[in-house]
């Protein structure tokens, strides 16, 4: 957070007085720490706005399970998910008991729709502004591909990394989005995080088989 504040300040960028975040605790905690850092130096910290549309993809019966547990408890469903059948709208036959738990696995189209909806709403509230939003790797990946129209391999999106999208136009009213940076990690050069920063891209090690 301090390094991001440093970089924005050096570039003369002022951020909106609100940080948008997924309402899941792992994102909301990060957003709070980031807001506190952005508000350091005598400035009031930005307010937090929690929005469930920024949540990670819903994984239904897989929630809270390791890959090995998913494969053991729901072998057909896990196999279909792993090869991308759910992304194409294909349901695994036969249906397994419990596979629709917790609302079932969210379709990519549904995730893309809420991602587009929330980004459009944020852009409409802050036309021409710079806004910080804290979400999850899957949703950020979806934003790049489905909203930003990014082609080819998406770079690695690690915890705490920064992805930048820009809306040219009217946001929710039809503005066009483009991806400017993906998965950048801000590294303090002096070890203290207060002044100079650099951006570092890393290979995307999580995209085997096209899955984030």
mmCIF file of C-alpha atoms in Angstrom:
data_model
loop_
_atom_site.group_PDB
_atom_site.id
_atom_site.type_symbol
_atom_site.label_atom_id
_atom_site.label_comp_id
_atom_site.label_asym_id
_atom_site.label_seq_id
_atom_site.Cartn_x
_atom_site.Cartn_y
_atom_site.Cartn_z
ATOM 1 C CA UNK A 1 0.000 0.000 0.000
ATOM 2 C CA UNK A 2 2.778 2.432 0.880
ATOM 3 C CA UNK A 3 4.638 1.596 -2.339
ATOM 4 C CA UNK A 4 1.486 2.079 -4.400
ATOM 5 C CA UNK A 5 0.847 5.435 -2.714
ATOM 6 C CA UNK A 6 4.431 6.432 -3.532
ATOM 7 C CA UNK A 7 4.061 5.530 -7.192
ATOM 8 C CA UNK A 8 0.722 7.308 -7.581
ATOM 9 C CA UNK A 9 2.044 10.396 -5.822
ATOM 10 C CA UNK A 10 5.162 10.512 -8.007
ATOM 11 C CA UNK A 11 2.946 10.339 -11.087
ATOM 12 C CA UNK A 12 0.691 13.103 -9.754
ATOM 13 C CA UNK A 13 -2.321 10.776 -9.659
ATOM 14 C CA UNK A 14 -5.086 11.402 -7.146
ATOM 15 C CA UNK A 15 -7.343 8.462 -6.366
ATOM 16 C CA UNK A 16 -11.036 8.556 -5.625
ATOM 17 C CA UNK A 17 -11.934 8.910 -1.910
ATOM 18 C CA UNK A 18 -13.330 5.372 -1.833
ATOM 19 C CA UNK A 19 -11.747 1.937 -2.249
ATOM 20 C CA UNK A 20 -14.068 -0.690 -3.708
ATOM 21 C CA UNK A 21 -13.617 -4.257 -2.512
ATOM 22 C CA UNK A 22 -15.080 -7.718 -2.589
ATOM 23 C CA UNK A 23 -16.992 -8.374 0.605
ATOM 24 C CA UNK A 24 -15.003 -11.566 1.233
ATOM 25 C CA UNK A 25 -12.672 -11.043 4.181
ATOM 26 C CA UNK A 26 -9.402 -11.857 2.401
ATOM 27 C CA UNK A 27 -10.025 -9.016 -0.056
ATOM 28 C CA UNK A 28 -11.675 -6.634 2.415
ATOM 29 C CA UNK A 29 -8.734 -6.946 4.833
ATOM 30 C CA UNK A 30 -6.316 -6.106 2.019
ATOM 31 C CA UNK A 31 -8.504 -3.182 0.975
ATOM 32 C CA UNK A 32 -8.534 -1.800 4.514
ATOM 33 C CA UNK A 33 -4.736 -1.997 4.773
ATOM 34 C CA UNK A 34 -4.445 -0.303 1.380
ATOM 35 C CA UNK A 35 -6.898 2.436 2.354
ATOM 36 C CA UNK A 36 -4.943 3.069 5.569
ATOM 37 C CA UNK A 37 -1.706 3.385 3.569
ATOM 38 C CA UNK A 38 -3.281 5.700 0.993
ATOM 39 C CA UNK A 39 -4.546 7.886 3.831
ATOM 40 C CA UNK A 40 -1.171 8.223 5.555
ATOM 41 C CA UNK A 41 0.634 11.547 5.707
ATOM 42 C CA UNK A 42 -2.178 13.508 7.277
ATOM 43 C CA UNK A 43 -4.778 12.637 4.660
ATOM 44 C CA UNK A 44 -8.029 10.898 5.654
ATOM 45 C CA UNK A 45 -8.098 7.288 4.451
ATOM 46 C CA UNK A 46 -10.491 6.472 1.617
ATOM 47 C CA UNK A 47 -13.777 4.892 2.677
ATOM 48 C CA UNK A 48 -14.370 1.215 1.925
ATOM 49 C CA UNK A 49 -17.272 0.155 -0.253
ATOM 50 C CA UNK A 50 -17.926 -3.609 -0.167
ATOM 51 C CA UNK A 51 -19.588 -5.099 -3.232
ATOM 52 C CA UNK A 52 -20.369 -8.795 -3.652
ATOM 53 C CA UNK A 53 -20.048 -8.416 -7.436
ATOM 54 C CA UNK A 54 -16.265 -8.232 -6.889
ATOM 55 C CA UNK A 55 -16.207 -11.708 -5.353
ATOM 56 C CA UNK A 56 -14.168 -14.616 -6.686
ATOM 57 C CA UNK A 57 -15.910 -17.162 -8.902
ATOM 58 C CA UNK A 58 -18.393 -19.296 -6.973
ATOM 59 C CA UNK A 59 -17.163 -22.885 -6.968
ATOM 60 C CA UNK A 60 -20.173 -24.536 -5.333
ATOM 61 C CA UNK A 61 -19.278 -28.007 -4.001
ATOM 62 C CA UNK A 62 -15.548 -27.272 -4.277
ATOM 63 C CA UNK A 63 -15.625 -24.360 -1.822
ATOM 64 C CA UNK A 64 -13.112 -24.960 0.981
ATOM 65 C CA UNK A 65 -11.779 -28.226 -0.485
ATOM 66 C CA UNK A 66 -8.318 -29.029 -1.786
ATOM 67 C CA UNK A 67 -8.002 -30.262 -5.404
ATOM 68 C CA UNK A 68 -7.402 -33.788 -4.095
ATOM 69 C CA UNK A 69 -10.578 -33.642 -2.005
ATOM 70 C CA UNK A 70 -12.570 -32.292 -4.965
ATOM 71 C CA UNK A 71 -11.371 -35.151 -7.163
ATOM 72 C CA UNK A 72 -12.170 -37.754 -4.498
ATOM 73 C CA UNK A 73 -15.618 -36.476 -3.513
ATOM 74 C CA UNK A 74 -16.861 -35.282 -6.912
ATOM 75 C CA UNK A 75 -14.791 -37.124 -9.545
ATOM 76 C CA UNK A 76 -17.062 -36.535 -12.568
ATOM 77 C CA UNK A 77 -17.793 -32.916 -11.683
ATOM 78 C CA UNK A 78 -14.136 -32.183 -10.962
ATOM 79 C CA UNK A 79 -13.017 -33.780 -14.228
ATOM 80 C CA UNK A 80 -15.558 -31.728 -16.195
ATOM 81 C CA UNK A 81 -14.528 -28.529 -14.416
ATOM 82 C CA UNK A 82 -10.803 -29.207 -14.907
ATOM 83 C CA UNK A 83 -11.149 -29.699 -18.668
ATOM 84 C CA UNK A 84 -13.271 -26.566 -19.083
ATOM 85 C CA UNK A 85 -16.706 -28.121 -19.662
ATOM 86 C CA UNK A 86 -18.350 -25.699 -17.240
ATOM 87 C CA UNK A 87 -16.777 -22.779 -19.084
ATOM 88 C CA UNK A 88 -18.528 -23.981 -22.251
ATOM 89 C CA UNK A 89 -21.868 -24.577 -20.541
ATOM 90 C CA UNK A 90 -21.526 -28.368 -20.543
ATOM 91 C CA UNK A 91 -22.838 -30.190 -17.469
ATOM 92 C CA UNK A 92 -21.155 -33.502 -16.548
ATOM 93 C CA UNK A 93 -23.344 -36.580 -16.982
ATOM 94 C CA UNK A 94 -24.381 -38.226 -14.794
ATOM 95 C CA UNK A 95 -25.105 -35.626 -12.120
ATOM 96 C CA UNK A 96 -23.354 -36.342 -8.829
ATOM 97 C CA UNK A 97 -25.053 -36.025 -5.482
ATOM 98 C CA UNK A 98 -24.044 -32.753 -3.852
ATOM 99 C CA UNK A 99 -22.613 -31.234 -7.046
ATOM 100 C CA UNK A 100 -25.096 -28.354 -6.870
ATOM 101 C CA UNK A 101 -24.163 -27.470 -3.268
ATOM 102 C CA UNK A 102 -23.708 -23.789 -2.410
ATOM 103 C CA UNK A 103 -25.410 -22.743 -5.637
ATOM 104 C CA UNK A 104 -23.275 -24.912 -7.896
ATOM 105 C CA UNK A 105 -20.340 -23.806 -10.023
ATOM 106 C CA UNK A 106 -20.741 -20.314 -11.428
ATOM 107 C CA UNK A 107 -20.711 -20.109 -15.205
ATOM 108 C CA UNK A 108 -18.008 -17.971 -16.777
ATOM 109 C CA UNK A 109 -20.697 -15.950 -18.542
ATOM 110 C CA UNK A 110 -22.370 -15.114 -15.238
ATOM 111 C CA UNK A 111 -19.051 -14.053 -13.724
ATOM 112 C CA UNK A 112 -18.257 -11.915 -16.775
ATOM 113 C CA UNK A 113 -21.657 -10.214 -16.566
ATOM 114 C CA UNK A 114 -21.283 -9.183 -12.914
ATOM 115 C CA UNK A 115 -17.689 -8.118 -13.562
ATOM 116 C CA UNK A 116 -18.781 -5.872 -16.422
ATOM 117 C CA UNK A 117 -21.677 -4.565 -14.332
ATOM 118 C CA UNK A 118 -19.600 -3.577 -11.317
ATOM 119 C CA UNK A 119 -16.773 -2.014 -13.346
ATOM 120 C CA UNK A 120 -19.274 -0.020 -15.391
ATOM 121 C CA UNK A 121 -20.997 1.191 -12.233
ATOM 122 C CA UNK A 122 -17.693 2.271 -10.663
ATOM 123 C CA UNK A 123 -16.619 4.080 -13.843
ATOM 124 C CA UNK A 124 -19.954 5.880 -14.004
ATOM 125 C CA UNK A 125 -19.588 7.104 -10.409
ATOM 126 C CA UNK A 126 -16.059 8.427 -11.009
ATOM 127 C CA UNK A 127 -15.874 9.629 -14.634
ATOM 128 C CA UNK A 128 -12.290 10.316 -15.616
ATOM 129 C CA UNK A 129 -11.034 9.388 -12.149
ATOM 130 C CA UNK A 130 -8.547 6.863 -10.824
ATOM 131 C CA UNK A 131 -10.216 4.260 -8.625
ATOM 132 C CA UNK A 132 -8.757 1.432 -6.550
ATOM 133 C CA UNK A 133 -10.726 -1.829 -6.424
ATOM 134 C CA UNK A 134 -9.627 -4.960 -4.572
ATOM 135 C CA UNK A 135 -10.826 -8.315 -5.865
ATOM 136 C CA UNK A 136 -9.535 -11.838 -6.590
ATOM 137 C CA UNK A 137 -7.389 -13.473 -9.259
ATOM 138 C CA UNK A 138 -10.257 -15.152 -11.085
ATOM 139 C CA UNK A 139 -12.311 -11.983 -11.346
ATOM 140 C CA UNK A 140 -9.298 -9.893 -12.379
ATOM 141 C CA UNK A 141 -8.544 -12.466 -15.091
ATOM 142 C CA UNK A 142 -12.172 -12.282 -16.230
ATOM 143 C CA UNK A 143 -11.993 -8.478 -16.299
ATOM 144 C CA UNK A 144 -8.949 -8.608 -18.580
ATOM 145 C CA UNK A 145 -10.384 -11.157 -21.011
ATOM 146 C CA UNK A 146 -14.137 -10.617 -21.005
ATOM 147 C CA UNK A 147 -14.304 -6.873 -20.261
ATOM 148 C CA UNK A 148 -10.947 -5.607 -21.493
ATOM 149 C CA UNK A 149 -10.923 -7.863 -24.581
ATOM 150 C CA UNK A 150 -7.394 -9.133 -23.904
ATOM 151 C CA UNK A 151 -6.224 -11.781 -26.360
ATOM 152 C CA UNK A 152 -3.620 -14.480 -25.805
ATOM 153 C CA UNK A 153 -2.041 -15.585 -22.570
ATOM 154 C CA UNK A 154 -2.861 -13.510 -19.512
ATOM 155 C CA UNK A 155 0.186 -12.783 -17.309
ATOM 156 C CA UNK A 156 0.319 -14.167 -13.791
ATOM 157 C CA UNK A 157 -2.003 -12.403 -11.342
ATOM 158 C CA UNK A 158 -0.462 -12.878 -7.905
ATOM 159 C CA UNK A 159 -1.731 -11.826 -4.490
ATOM 160 C CA UNK A 160 -1.171 -8.111 -3.967
ATOM 161 C CA UNK A 161 -0.404 -7.411 -7.619
ATOM 162 C CA UNK A 162 -1.849 -4.483 -9.560
ATOM 163 C CA UNK A 163 -3.829 -4.755 -12.793
ATOM 164 C CA UNK A 164 -4.855 -1.535 -14.531
ATOM 165 C CA UNK A 165 -7.885 -1.169 -16.806
ATOM 166 C CA UNK A 166 -8.952 2.101 -18.400
ATOM 167 C CA UNK A 167 -12.444 3.041 -19.504
ATOM 168 C CA UNK A 168 -12.583 5.320 -22.534
ATOM 169 C CA UNK A 169 -15.973 6.956 -22.497
ATOM 170 C CA UNK A 170 -19.145 6.562 -20.547
ATOM 171 C CA UNK A 171 -18.514 3.574 -18.274
ATOM 172 C CA UNK A 172 -21.852 1.914 -17.609
ATOM 173 C CA UNK A 173 -23.344 3.792 -20.546
ATOM 174 C CA UNK A 174 -21.122 1.995 -23.039
ATOM 175 C CA UNK A 175 -17.524 3.143 -22.624
ATOM 176 C CA UNK A 176 -14.853 0.871 -24.104
ATOM 177 C CA UNK A 177 -12.387 -0.789 -21.717
ATOM 178 C CA UNK A 178 -8.755 -1.568 -22.382
ATOM 179 C CA UNK A 179 -6.121 -3.378 -20.326
ATOM 180 C CA UNK A 180 -3.016 -1.310 -19.595
ATOM 181 C CA UNK A 181 -1.115 -3.538 -17.131
ATOM 182 C CA UNK A 182 -1.637 -7.020 -15.710
ATOM 183 C CA UNK A 183 -0.317 -8.560 -12.512
ATOM 184 C CA UNK A 184 2.349 -5.954 -11.805
ATOM 185 C CA UNK A 185 4.183 -6.178 -8.490
ATOM 186 C CA UNK A 186 5.400 -2.933 -6.934
ATOM 187 C CA UNK A 187 8.832 -3.427 -5.398
ATOM 188 C CA UNK A 188 10.386 -0.737 -3.149
ATOM 189 C CA UNK A 189 13.934 -0.194 -4.389
ATOM 190 C CA UNK A 190 15.204 1.073 -1.071
ATOM 191 C CA UNK A 191 13.672 -1.770 0.985
ATOM 192 C CA UNK A 192 11.562 0.684 2.932
ATOM 193 C CA UNK A 193 8.677 1.163 0.543
ATOM 194 C CA UNK A 194 8.509 4.934 0.934
ATOM 195 C CA UNK A 195 10.008 6.394 -2.223
ATOM 196 C CA UNK A 196 11.164 4.764 -5.433
ATOM 197 C CA UNK A 197 9.212 1.883 -6.863
ATOM 198 C CA UNK A 198 9.507 -0.325 -9.905
ATOM 199 C CA UNK A 199 7.129 -2.643 -11.728
ATOM 200 C CA UNK A 200 7.946 -6.287 -12.293
ATOM 201 C CA UNK A 201 6.088 -8.704 -14.544
ATOM 202 C CA UNK A 202 6.318 -12.429 -13.845
ATOM 203 C CA UNK A 203 5.517 -15.458 -15.990
ATOM 204 C CA UNK A 204 2.005 -16.727 -15.517
ATOM 205 C CA UNK A 205 2.541 -20.077 -13.824
ATOM 206 C CA UNK A 206 -1.153 -20.530 -13.008
ATOM 207 C CA UNK A 207 -2.519 -20.573 -16.533
ATOM 208 C CA UNK A 208 -1.794 -24.176 -17.577
ATOM 209 C CA UNK A 209 -4.643 -25.349 -19.741
ATOM 210 C CA UNK A 210 -5.996 -21.815 -19.956
ATOM 211 C CA UNK A 211 -7.350 -21.776 -16.383
ATOM 212 C CA UNK A 212 -6.656 -19.073 -13.818
#
